[in-house]
Amino acid sequence: MTIIPTTGAQEDAKAYLLTPEHTSSDRMAEIAPHRHCVVCGNAIGSEESFCDELCESRFRSAQRKQQILFAAFIILMALILFLPSIIKMSG
C-alpha cells in the first residue's frame, strides 16, 4: 500500500470544509423549497413537475414512444419464444 503525502494546501482545504460555518445544513437553509423540471432541469415550484408546456409535451411524447417500444419488445419476445413450438406443432 502506497501512502501519498498531503500538501499544506490540501490540509487547508480539509480544514476549511470541516469548519462549522460551512456545513451542508446551513447552505440548505438559504435555498427555498423547490423541485427541478424532469425534462430540462430548470428550478420550478415545489408543486410542479414541468417548467412549461413544451417540456410537458416532450415528456409525454418520450413516454408514449417508450411504451410503444416496450410493447414491441414484448411482442418480439413472445414470437421468439412461441413461434418455434407453433411451427413444430403444425409441421
PDB file of C-alpha atoms in Angstrom:
ATOM      1  CA  MET A   1       0.000   0.000   0.000  1.00  0.00           C
ATOM      2  CA  THR A   2       1.386   3.381  -1.014  1.00  0.00           C
ATOM      3  CA  ILE A   3       0.841   6.385   1.199  1.00  0.00           C
ATOM      4  CA  ILE A   4       0.574   9.650  -0.711  1.00  0.00           C
ATOM      5  CA  PRO A   5       1.831  12.642   1.272  1.00  0.00           C
ATOM      6  CA  THR A   6      -0.565  15.569   1.517  1.00  0.00           C
ATOM      7  CA  THR A   7       0.435  19.131   0.845  1.00  0.00           C
ATOM      8  CA  GLY A   8      -0.271  22.103   3.034  1.00  0.00           C
ATOM      9  CA  ALA A   9      -2.909  23.318   0.566  1.00  0.00           C
ATOM     10  CA  GLN A  10      -4.791  20.026   0.864  1.00  0.00           C
ATOM     11  CA  GLU A  11      -4.731  20.256   4.651  1.00  0.00           C
ATOM     12  CA  ASP A  12      -6.005  23.852   4.486  1.00  0.00           C
ATOM     13  CA  ALA A  13      -8.839  22.781   2.160  1.00  0.00           C
ATOM     14  CA  LYS A  14      -9.853  19.967   4.515  1.00  0.00           C
ATOM     15  CA  ALA A  15      -9.825  22.337   7.483  1.00  0.00           C
ATOM     16  CA  TYR A  16     -11.915  24.878   5.550  1.00  0.00           C
ATOM     17  CA  LEU A  17     -14.507  22.306   4.522  1.00  0.00           C
ATOM     18  CA  LEU A  18     -14.806  20.907   8.033  1.00  0.00           C
ATOM     19  CA  THR A  19     -15.376  24.239   9.774  1.00  0.00           C
ATOM     20  CA  PRO A  20     -18.795  24.614  11.421  1.00  0.00           C
ATOM     21  CA  GLU A  21     -19.830  27.615   9.296  1.00  0.00           C
ATOM     22  CA  HIS A  22     -19.608  25.523   6.120  1.00  0.00           C
ATOM     23  CA  THR A  23     -21.979  22.700   6.963  1.00  0.00           C
ATOM     24  CA  SER A  24     -24.483  21.482   4.381  1.00  0.00           C
ATOM     25  CA  SER A  25     -27.461  22.197   6.633  1.00  0.00           C
ATOM     26  CA  ASP A  26     -26.579  25.907   6.705  1.00  0.00           C
ATOM     27  CA  ARG A  27     -26.384  26.098   2.929  1.00  0.00           C
ATOM     28  CA  MET A  28     -29.688  24.267   2.524  1.00  0.00           C
ATOM     29  CA  ALA A  29     -31.454  26.703   4.848  1.00  0.00           C
ATOM     30  CA  GLU A  30     -30.759  29.542   2.394  1.00  0.00           C
ATOM     31  CA  ILE A  31     -32.451  27.813  -0.576  1.00  0.00           C
ATOM     32  CA  ALA A  32     -36.236  27.982  -0.917  1.00  0.00           C
ATOM     33  CA  PRO A  33     -38.008  24.611  -1.264  1.00  0.00           C
ATOM     34  CA  HIS A  34     -38.196  23.725  -4.942  1.00  0.00           C
ATOM     35  CA  ARG A  35     -38.023  20.914  -7.461  1.00  0.00           C
ATOM     36  CA  HIS A  36     -36.467  20.605 -10.891  1.00  0.00           C
ATOM     37  CA  CYS A  37     -38.163  20.079 -14.242  1.00  0.00           C
ATOM     38  CA  VAL A  38     -37.902  16.384 -15.125  1.00  0.00           C
ATOM     39  CA  VAL A  39     -37.042  17.258 -18.748  1.00  0.00           C
ATOM     40  CA  CYS A  40     -34.658  20.230 -18.716  1.00  0.00           C
ATOM     41  CA  GLY A  41     -33.662  20.500 -15.045  1.00  0.00           C
ATOM     42  CA  ASN A  42     -34.744  24.113 -14.505  1.00  0.00           C
ATOM     43  CA  ALA A  43     -35.775  25.031 -10.965  1.00  0.00           C
ATOM     44  CA  ILE A  44     -39.569  25.146 -10.552  1.00  0.00           C
ATOM     45  CA  GLY A  45     -42.081  25.384  -7.717  1.00  0.00           C
ATOM     46  CA  SER A  46     -42.356  22.535  -5.259  1.00  0.00           C
ATOM     47  CA  GLU A  47     -45.815  21.520  -6.532  1.00  0.00           C
ATOM     48  CA  GLU A  48     -44.980  21.464 -10.258  1.00  0.00           C
ATOM     49  CA  SER A  49     -43.349  18.759 -12.375  1.00  0.00           C
ATOM     50  CA  PHE A  50     -42.568  20.721 -15.558  1.00  0.00           C
ATOM     51  CA  CYS A  51     -41.368  24.264 -16.206  1.00  0.00           C
ATOM     52  CA  ASP A  52     -43.673  24.857 -19.207  1.00  0.00           C
ATOM     53  CA  GLU A  53     -45.984  23.178 -21.722  1.00  0.00           C
ATOM     54  CA  LEU A  54     -43.135  22.422 -24.132  1.00  0.00           C
ATOM     55  CA  CYS A  55     -41.286  20.326 -21.548  1.00  0.00           C
ATOM     56  CA  GLU A  56     -44.515  18.574 -20.590  1.00  0.00           C
ATOM     57  CA  SER A  57     -45.274  17.711 -24.236  1.00  0.00           C
ATOM     58  CA  ARG A  58     -41.702  16.465 -24.731  1.00  0.00           C
ATOM     59  CA  PHE A  59     -42.052  14.255 -21.658  1.00  0.00           C
ATOM     60  CA  ARG A  60     -45.425  12.861 -22.786  1.00  0.00           C
ATOM     61  CA  SER A  61     -44.038  12.191 -26.269  1.00  0.00           C
ATOM     62  CA  ALA A  62     -40.987  10.365 -24.903  1.00  0.00           C
ATOM     63  CA  GLN A  63     -43.206   8.406 -22.520  1.00  0.00           C
ATOM     64  CA  ARG A  64     -45.520   7.359 -25.368  1.00  0.00           C
ATOM     65  CA  LYS A  65     -42.522   6.315 -27.501  1.00  0.00           C
ATOM     66  CA  GLN A  66     -41.133   4.276 -24.607  1.00  0.00           C
ATOM     67  CA  GLN A  67     -44.472   2.481 -24.148  1.00  0.00           C
ATOM     68  CA  ILE A  68     -44.622   1.620 -27.863  1.00  0.00           C
ATOM     69  CA  LEU A  69     -41.063   0.265 -27.812  1.00  0.00           C
ATOM     70  CA  PHE A  70     -41.828  -1.797 -24.711  1.00  0.00           C
ATOM     71  CA  ALA A  71     -44.934  -3.294 -26.336  1.00  0.00           C
ATOM     72  CA  ALA A  72     -42.930  -4.105 -29.482  1.00  0.00           C
ATOM     73  CA  PHE A  73     -40.254  -5.762 -27.330  1.00  0.00           C
ATOM     74  CA  ILE A  74     -42.849  -7.925 -25.540  1.00  0.00           C
ATOM     75  CA  ILE A  75     -44.409  -8.975 -28.858  1.00  0.00           C
ATOM     76  CA  LEU A  76     -40.981  -9.809 -30.300  1.00  0.00           C
ATOM     77  CA  MET A  77     -40.051 -11.872 -27.245  1.00  0.00           C
ATOM     78  CA  ALA A  78     -43.357 -13.760 -27.425  1.00  0.00           C
ATOM     79  CA  LEU A  79     -42.716 -14.551 -31.094  1.00  0.00           C
ATOM     80  CA  ILE A  80     -39.187 -15.729 -30.362  1.00  0.00           C
ATOM     81  CA  LEU A  81     -40.385 -17.973 -27.541  1.00  0.00           C
ATOM     82  CA  PHE A  82     -43.576 -19.413 -29.011  1.00  0.00           C
ATOM     83  CA  LEU A  83     -43.120 -19.374 -32.797  1.00  0.00           C
ATOM     84  CA  PRO A  84     -40.785 -22.409 -32.914  1.00  0.00           C
ATOM     85  CA  SER A  85     -43.242 -24.548 -30.954  1.00  0.00           C
ATOM     86  CA  ILE A  86     -46.163 -23.395 -33.124  1.00  0.00           C
ATOM     87  CA  ILE A  87     -44.234 -24.230 -36.295  1.00  0.00           C
ATOM     88  CA  LYS A  88     -43.225 -27.618 -34.879  1.00  0.00           C
ATOM     89  CA  MET A  89     -46.845 -28.452 -33.952  1.00  0.00           C
ATOM     90  CA  SER A  90     -48.201 -27.520 -37.388  1.00  0.00           C
ATOM     91  CA  GLY A  91     -45.495 -29.180 -39.437  1.00  0.00           C
TER      92      GLY A  91
END
